[in-house]
Short mmCIF file of C-alpha atoms in Angstrom, two decimals:
data_model
loop_
_atom_site.label_atom_id
_atom_site.label_comp_id
_atom_site.label_asym_id
_atom_site.label_seq_id
_atom_site.Cartn_x
_atom_site.Cartn_y
_atom_site.Cartn_z
CA MET A 1 20.15 9.12 -18.06
CA THR A 2 18.92 8.35 -14.26
CA ILE A 3 15.51 8.33 -12.75
CA MET A 4 15.67 8.80 -9.21
CA ILE A 5 13.20 6.62 -6.97
CA THR A 6 12.50 7.21 -3.55
CA GLY A 7 10.54 3.88 -1.13
CA GLY A 8 11.89 1.63 -4.09
CA ALA A 9 12.04 -1.01 -2.03
CA GLY A 10 8.74 -1.11 -0.90
CA PHE A 11 5.54 -3.33 -2.36
CA ILE A 12 4.70 -0.46 -5.35
CA GLY A 13 8.24 1.06 -5.19
CA ALA A 14 10.25 -2.42 -5.77
CA ASN A 15 7.29 -3.30 -8.56
CA PHE A 16 7.82 -0.31 -10.10
CA ALA A 17 11.95 -0.88 -9.90
CA ILE A 18 11.88 -4.02 -11.63
CA ASP A 19 9.01 -3.16 -14.14
CA TRP A 20 11.46 0.21 -15.28
CA LEU A 21 14.63 -1.96 -15.93
CA ARG A 22 12.59 -4.73 -17.46
CA LYS A 23 11.42 -2.20 -20.19
CA ASN A 24 14.00 0.90 -20.03
CA ASP A 25 18.53 0.72 -20.14
CA GLU A 26 18.05 3.94 -18.05
CA VAL A 27 19.83 3.63 -14.54
CA VAL A 28 17.26 4.17 -11.67
CA LEU A 29 18.87 5.51 -8.18
CA ASN A 30 16.82 3.60 -5.56
CA LEU A 31 16.82 5.42 -2.18
CA ASP A 32 14.96 3.51 0.99
CA LYS A 33 15.73 4.01 4.32
CA LEU A 34 14.65 0.22 4.89
CA THR A 35 12.08 0.82 7.80
CA TYR A 36 9.81 -2.64 8.01
CA ALA A 37 7.82 -2.71 4.73
CA GLY A 38 11.05 -2.35 3.20
CA ASN A 39 12.50 -5.13 2.15
CA LEU A 40 15.85 -5.78 0.11
CA GLU A 41 14.36 -8.98 -0.82
CA ASN A 42 11.95 -7.40 -2.82
CA LEU A 43 14.88 -6.38 -5.02
CA LYS A 44 16.47 -9.97 -5.79
CA SER A 45 15.58 -10.09 -8.90
CA ILE A 46 17.91 -6.92 -10.08
CA GLU A 47 20.19 -7.22 -7.33
CA ASP A 48 22.96 -7.82 -10.10
CA ASN A 49 21.58 -5.45 -12.47
CA SER A 50 24.47 -2.86 -12.99
CA SER A 51 21.09 -0.40 -14.17
CA HIS A 52 19.90 -0.54 -10.61
CA ILE A 53 21.86 1.77 -7.65
CA PHE A 54 20.52 0.87 -4.53
CA VAL A 55 21.49 3.34 -1.48
CA ARG A 56 20.02 3.17 2.14
CA GLY A 57 19.15 6.37 3.12
CA ASP A 58 16.60 8.49 4.15
CA ILE A 59 14.65 10.97 2.51
CA GLY A 60 14.91 13.69 5.34
CA ASP A 61 18.46 13.53 5.48
CA SER A 62 19.05 16.86 3.35
CA GLU A 63 23.19 16.03 3.08
CA LEU A 64 22.32 12.61 1.53
CA VAL A 65 19.87 13.81 -1.04
CA ASP A 66 21.79 16.79 -2.29
CA GLN A 67 24.74 14.07 -2.53
CA LEU A 68 22.74 11.60 -4.36
CA LEU A 69 21.40 14.70 -6.70
CA LYS A 70 25.04 16.18 -7.58
CA GLN A 71 26.90 13.03 -8.14
CA HIS A 72 23.90 11.09 -10.48
CA THR A 73 22.37 13.70 -12.55
CA PRO A 74 18.77 12.15 -12.81
CA ARG A 75 16.87 13.68 -15.16
CA ALA A 76 13.32 12.94 -12.20
CA ILE A 77 12.46 11.72 -9.13
CA ILE A 78 9.23 9.37 -8.00
CA ASN A 79 8.94 9.89 -4.57
CA PHE A 80 7.30 6.45 -3.55
CA ALA A 81 8.72 6.77 0.04
CA ALA A 82 5.52 6.94 2.83
CA GLU A 83 4.71 5.45 6.01
CA SER A 84 1.31 4.05 4.04
CA HIS A 85 -1.06 1.49 6.90
CA VAL A 86 -3.74 3.83 8.40
CA ASP A 87 -4.00 1.19 11.65
CA ARG A 88 -0.36 1.69 11.92
CA SER A 89 -1.34 5.41 11.73
CA ILE A 90 -3.86 5.06 14.68
CA GLU A 91 -1.81 3.51 16.66
CA GLY A 92 1.56 5.87 16.11
CA PRO A 93 0.50 9.09 14.13
CA GLU A 94 4.37 11.16 14.57
CA ALA A 95 6.11 8.56 12.55
CA PHE A 96 3.55 9.67 9.34
CA ILE A 97 3.89 13.29 9.55
CA GLN A 98 7.55 12.85 10.06
CA THR A 99 8.25 11.02 6.75
CA ASN A 100 5.61 11.96 4.67
CA VAL A 101 5.61 15.56 6.08
CA VAL A 102 8.79 16.44 7.08
CA GLY A 103 10.20 13.55 4.96
CA THR A 104 8.56 15.01 2.15
CA THR A 105 9.49 19.05 2.54
CA ARG A 106 13.32 17.90 2.71
CA LEU A 107 13.29 16.29 -0.50
CA LEU A 108 11.24 18.84 -1.64
CA GLN A 109 13.93 21.52 -0.70
CA CYS A 110 16.56 19.12 -2.48
CA ALA A 111 14.79 19.15 -5.39
CA ARG A 112 14.60 22.86 -5.57
CA ARG A 113 18.44 23.16 -5.15
CA TYR A 114 18.72 20.43 -7.64
CA PHE A 115 16.44 22.05 -10.04
CA GLN A 116 17.26 25.63 -9.87
CA SER A 117 21.24 24.55 -10.44
CA MET A 118 20.09 22.85 -14.37
CA PRO A 119 20.86 24.92 -17.11
CA ALA A 120 17.65 25.81 -19.26
CA ASP A 121 17.70 23.03 -21.55
CA GLN A 122 17.87 20.47 -18.45
CA GLN A 123 15.15 22.45 -16.43
CA SER A 124 12.31 21.85 -19.19
CA GLU A 125 12.88 18.19 -18.66
CA PHE A 126 12.67 17.27 -15.38
CA ARG A 127 10.02 16.26 -13.01
CA PHE A 128 9.01 15.67 -9.73
CA LEU A 129 6.65 12.98 -9.56
CA HIS A 130 4.71 12.33 -6.09
CA ILE A 131 3.00 8.86 -5.59
CA SER A 132 -0.28 9.56 -3.12
CA THR A 133 -3.38 7.64 -2.72
CA ASP A 134 -7.34 8.33 -3.05
CA GLU A 135 -7.59 8.23 0.85
CA VAL A 136 -6.96 12.03 1.12
CA TYR A 137 -10.60 12.79 -0.82
CA GLY A 138 -11.99 11.16 2.77
CA SER A 139 -14.88 8.65 1.97
CA LEU A 140 -18.33 8.45 -0.07
CA ALA A 141 -21.53 7.66 0.37
CA PRO A 142 -22.82 4.15 -1.70
CA ASP A 143 -24.71 6.24 -4.38
CA ASP A 144 -22.10 9.12 -4.90
CA PRO A 145 -19.92 9.45 -7.94
CA ALA A 146 -16.57 8.46 -7.77
CA PHE A 147 -13.54 11.00 -6.87
CA THR A 148 -12.17 13.42 -9.73
CA GLU A 149 -9.23 15.42 -9.18
CA LEU A 150 -11.59 18.15 -8.62
CA ASN A 151 -12.76 16.52 -4.92
CA ARG A 152 -12.18 18.27 -2.25
CA TYR A 153 -9.60 16.73 -0.12
CA GLU A 154 -11.50 15.53 3.63
CA PRO A 155 -8.79 13.02 5.34
CA ASN A 156 -10.26 10.93 7.71
CA SER A 157 -7.32 9.43 9.50
CA PRO A 158 -3.59 10.12 10.45
CA TYR A 159 -1.90 8.67 7.32
CA SER A 160 -4.58 10.07 4.89
CA ALA A 161 -3.64 13.38 6.52
CA SER A 162 -0.44 13.12 6.40
CA LYS A 163 -0.96 12.48 2.48
CA ALA A 164 -2.92 15.31 2.01
CA ALA A 165 -0.41 17.45 3.61
CA SER A 166 2.40 16.12 1.62
CA ASP A 167 -0.10 16.69 -1.42
CA HIS A 168 -0.41 20.05 -0.74
CA LEU A 169 3.71 20.41 -0.39
CA ILE A 170 4.02 19.42 -3.88
CA ARG A 171 1.62 22.23 -5.24
CA ALA A 172 2.91 24.74 -3.25
CA TYR A 173 6.63 23.99 -4.54
CA HIS A 174 5.31 24.63 -7.98
CA HIS A 175 3.40 27.15 -7.43
CA THR A 176 5.57 29.33 -5.16
CA TYR A 177 9.11 28.08 -6.82
CA GLY A 178 8.65 26.69 -10.34
CA LEU A 179 9.01 23.30 -9.44
CA PRO A 180 7.77 21.03 -12.39
CA VAL A 181 5.86 18.91 -10.24
CA LEU A 182 2.92 15.93 -11.11
CA THR A 183 0.98 14.02 -8.56
CA THR A 184 -0.74 10.84 -8.92
CA ASN A 185 -3.39 9.37 -6.61
CA CYS A 186 -4.19 5.84 -6.59
CA SER A 187 -6.68 3.59 -5.46
CA ASN A 188 -6.29 0.33 -3.14
CA ASN A 189 -2.85 -1.62 -5.07
CA TYR A 190 -2.62 -5.41 -4.49
CA GLY A 191 0.03 -7.85 -6.10
CA PRO A 192 3.31 -9.56 -5.80
CA TYR A 193 5.82 -8.04 -2.38
CA GLN A 194 2.89 -6.28 -0.88
CA PHE A 195 3.59 -6.52 3.18
CA PRO A 196 1.10 -8.85 5.13
CA GLU A 197 -0.20 -5.97 7.07
CA LYS A 198 -2.56 -5.54 3.77
CA LEU A 199 -6.26 -6.92 3.55
CA ILE A 200 -5.20 -8.96 0.79
CA PRO A 201 -1.50 -10.84 1.49
CA LEU A 202 -2.84 -11.19 5.48
CA MET A 203 -5.71 -13.20 4.40
CA ILE A 204 -3.43 -15.09 1.96
CA HIS A 205 -0.79 -15.67 4.84
CA ASN A 206 -3.37 -16.50 7.55
CA ALA A 207 -5.73 -18.86 5.22
CA LEU A 208 -1.68 -21.03 4.41
CA LYS A 209 -1.39 -20.83 8.19
CA GLY A 210 -4.76 -22.20 9.58
CA LYS A 211 -4.96 -18.42 11.41
CA PRO A 212 -8.62 -16.48 11.76
CA LEU A 213 -9.01 -14.12 8.33
CA PRO A 214 -9.76 -10.71 10.45
CA ILE A 215 -12.37 -8.73 8.52
CA TYR A 216 -12.99 -5.24 10.22
CA GLY A 217 -16.81 -4.43 11.42
CA ASP A 218 -19.25 -5.54 8.58
CA GLY A 219 -16.79 -6.48 6.02
CA GLN A 220 -19.21 -4.15 3.44
CA GLN A 221 -16.30 -1.33 3.28
CA VAL A 222 -15.83 -0.98 -0.76
CA ARG A 223 -12.43 -0.23 -2.03
CA ASP A 224 -11.30 0.27 -5.86
CA TRP A 225 -8.61 -2.55 -6.49
CA LEU A 226 -5.76 -2.13 -8.64
CA PHE A 227 -3.09 -4.22 -9.77
CA VAL A 228 0.31 -2.88 -8.83
CA SER A 229 1.99 -3.53 -12.61
CA ASP A 230 -1.07 -1.43 -13.70
CA HIS A 231 -0.23 1.47 -11.93
CA CYS A 232 3.31 0.91 -12.66
CA SER A 233 2.19 1.45 -16.24
CA ALA A 234 0.43 4.25 -15.45
CA ILE A 235 3.08 6.06 -13.68
CA ARG A 236 5.52 5.73 -16.52
CA ARG A 237 2.38 7.31 -18.86
CA VAL A 238 2.48 9.88 -16.63
CA LEU A 239 6.02 11.14 -16.46
CA ASP A 240 5.90 10.32 -19.95
CA ALA A 241 3.42 12.70 -21.10
CA GLY A 242 1.32 14.70 -17.50
CA THR A 243 1.30 18.10 -17.76
CA VAL A 244 3.80 19.34 -15.35
CA GLY A 245 1.47 21.04 -11.97
CA GLU A 246 -1.39 18.33 -12.91
CA VAL A 247 -2.87 15.70 -10.79
CA TYR A 248 -3.82 12.37 -12.01
CA ASN A 249 -6.29 9.69 -10.36
CA ILE A 250 -5.22 6.19 -10.90
CA GLY A 251 -7.76 3.57 -10.58
CA GLY A 252 -8.53 0.00 -11.31
CA LEU A 253 -11.82 -0.01 -12.04
CA ASN A 254 -13.07 -2.83 -9.91
CA GLU A 255 -15.05 -1.47 -6.64
CA LYS A 256 -15.47 -4.37 -4.11
CA THR A 257 -16.15 -4.93 -0.55
CA ASN A 258 -13.77 -6.34 1.59
CA ILE A 259 -15.85 -8.99 2.46
CA GLU A 260 -16.28 -10.02 -1.41
CA ILE A 261 -12.41 -9.79 -1.45
CA VAL A 262 -11.43 -12.28 0.87
CA HIS A 263 -14.72 -14.96 -0.32
CA HIS A 264 -12.21 -14.63 -4.02
CA LEU A 265 -9.49 -15.26 -2.45
CA CYS A 266 -10.69 -18.04 -0.25
CA ASP A 267 -12.45 -19.84 -3.19
CA LEU A 268 -8.97 -19.08 -4.99
CA LEU A 269 -6.97 -21.07 -2.61
CA ASP A 270 -10.01 -23.76 -2.44
CA GLU A 271 -8.58 -24.05 -6.03
CA LEU A 272 -4.91 -23.56 -5.65
CA SER A 273 -4.26 -25.30 -2.03
CA PRO A 274 -6.94 -27.27 -0.86
CA LYS A 275 -6.81 -27.69 2.78
CA SER A 276 -6.14 -31.50 3.68
CA ASP A 277 -9.52 -31.69 5.34
CA GLY A 278 -11.37 -30.48 2.49
CA GLY A 279 -13.20 -27.94 4.05
CA SER A 280 -13.21 -24.22 2.38
CA TYR A 281 -11.05 -21.66 3.63
CA ARG A 282 -14.14 -19.62 4.32
CA SER A 283 -14.62 -21.04 7.00
CA GLN A 284 -11.47 -19.24 9.01
CA ILE A 285 -13.18 -15.98 8.32
CA GLU A 286 -13.77 -13.80 11.54
CA PHE A 287 -15.33 -10.33 12.20
CA VAL A 288 -13.11 -8.14 14.70
CA LYS A 289 -14.31 -4.53 15.80
CA ASP A 290 -13.94 -1.92 13.37
CA ARG A 291 -11.43 0.43 13.26
CA PRO A 292 -11.39 4.23 14.59
CA GLY A 293 -12.89 6.42 12.13
CA HIS A 294 -12.79 3.66 9.43
CA ASP A 295 -14.15 5.51 5.74
CA ARG A 296 -16.77 3.39 4.29
CA ARG A 297 -16.06 3.60 0.40
CA TYR A 298 -13.42 5.42 -1.72
CA ALA A 299 -14.18 4.94 -5.69
CA ILE A 300 -11.68 6.69 -8.67
CA ASP A 301 -13.22 7.92 -11.64
CA ALA A 302 -10.08 7.71 -13.81
CA THR A 303 -11.64 9.43 -16.76
CA LYS A 304 -8.87 12.03 -17.04
CA VAL A 305 -5.65 10.11 -17.01
CA GLU A 306 -7.64 7.80 -20.24
CA ARG A 307 -8.77 11.04 -21.93
CA ASP A 308 -5.32 12.75 -21.64
CA LEU A 309 -2.77 9.99 -21.65
CA GLY A 310 -4.51 7.43 -23.30
CA TRP A 311 -3.57 4.92 -19.81
CA LYS A 312 -6.57 2.26 -18.39
CA PRO A 313 -6.22 -0.37 -16.28
CA ARG A 314 -4.76 -4.14 -18.46
CA HIS A 315 -5.94 -6.55 -15.87
CA THR A 316 -9.76 -7.26 -14.82
CA PHE A 317 -9.75 -8.08 -10.94
CA GLU A 318 -9.61 -11.65 -11.64
CA GLN A 319 -6.75 -11.97 -13.84
CA GLY A 320 -4.84 -9.58 -11.18
CA ILE A 321 -5.81 -11.91 -7.65
CA ARG A 322 -5.35 -15.34 -9.72
CA GLU A 323 -1.63 -13.87 -10.70
CA THR A 324 -1.16 -12.47 -6.92
CA VAL A 325 -2.06 -15.36 -5.26
CA GLU A 326 -0.48 -17.65 -7.20
CA TRP A 327 2.93 -15.43 -6.78
CA TYR A 328 2.49 -15.94 -2.84
CA LEU A 329 2.13 -19.67 -3.20
CA ALA A 330 5.21 -19.65 -5.56
CA HIS A 331 7.35 -17.55 -2.70
CA PRO A 332 6.42 -19.34 0.50
CA GLU A 333 10.29 -18.26 1.46
CA TRP A 334 9.45 -14.67 1.05
CA VAL A 335 6.62 -14.74 3.49
CA GLU A 336 7.85 -16.87 5.80
CA HIS A 337 10.85 -13.70 6.24
CA ILE A 338 9.00 -10.59 6.03
CA THR A 339 6.68 -12.27 8.76
CA SER A 340 8.92 -12.74 11.33
CA GLY A 341 9.92 -10.69 14.33
CA GLU A 342 8.41 -7.05 14.99
CA TYR A 343 5.42 -8.14 12.58
CA LEU A 344 4.09 -10.72 14.58
CA LYS A 345 4.01 -8.57 17.24
CA TRP A 346 1.98 -5.82 15.63
CA VAL A 347 -0.26 -7.75 14.38
CA GLN A 348 -0.49 -9.58 17.77
CA ARG A 349 -1.65 -6.21 18.99
CA GLN A 350 -3.70 -5.34 16.20
CA TYR A 351 -6.36 -8.08 16.39
CA THR A 352 -6.15 -9.99 19.49
#
């Protein structure tokens, strides 16, 4: 048996592939375009695993996807492939439309053809699982209840709008063509292998380099934080037991402001990698102009996935963030390789 994952050299996809092969003998067919955020070094620990088949390619390449589906006959497709950074979507929205909307549509078309060619017994087992985000729901006021699966979509950035469009396409392909789909909407992930444009790895990297720790606005934006290995376990559970056509919100039950996150990171680094002058990394914090349309608060109500599928996160934030910082401190070569070239140019444009 085989599962196919797309975007499997990125942060969440790579963690899922590693985690899957640690727990299963089932083959993983891994398709990734290897854009700036897709990194083969993320997959180094499984590069010699015969159950991992990596193919460089685009989900928008219908001919390639059709060929891979025909050759490897996966029982499921898990779509991680996406452009995912809000700041980049503000700077260049068309790339997000191309990957998240056009790419998802072409992948769905391939999956539809593949599904319709299957014998009935295989059709009953096939699943298309789409990985999405809580950002499609928009922004919450401080006292608003957390997002449930019934919240209406109110995306506020080109990124979240493109993901909302892909979610609607997933739903449409189920209702129109009978494709057996599942959708998960997760909160902010953190953990090993995260590209350091996102808050937590960016702060760790800048702190250790003695650079400013740039905080948008007043730092009071609230997010729910989900450790990536918990997210992987949720995806496995939804794939195994989720009801076709349903949406499941996946959260970490950890609502924190951005400035709380940065303070916690600084305190951990003070403990685990003290500065030579004995000072605190908090001294490097610098508030910068807020980004346009910055959503104030996200929060996930994960009652449905716990009630229906028995899943809840295993890690507290304190456990997960310590494990994350320890991983980055233990892998300086990974950080150095990924923070070169175009990444540095982008950070300079964004935060200077």
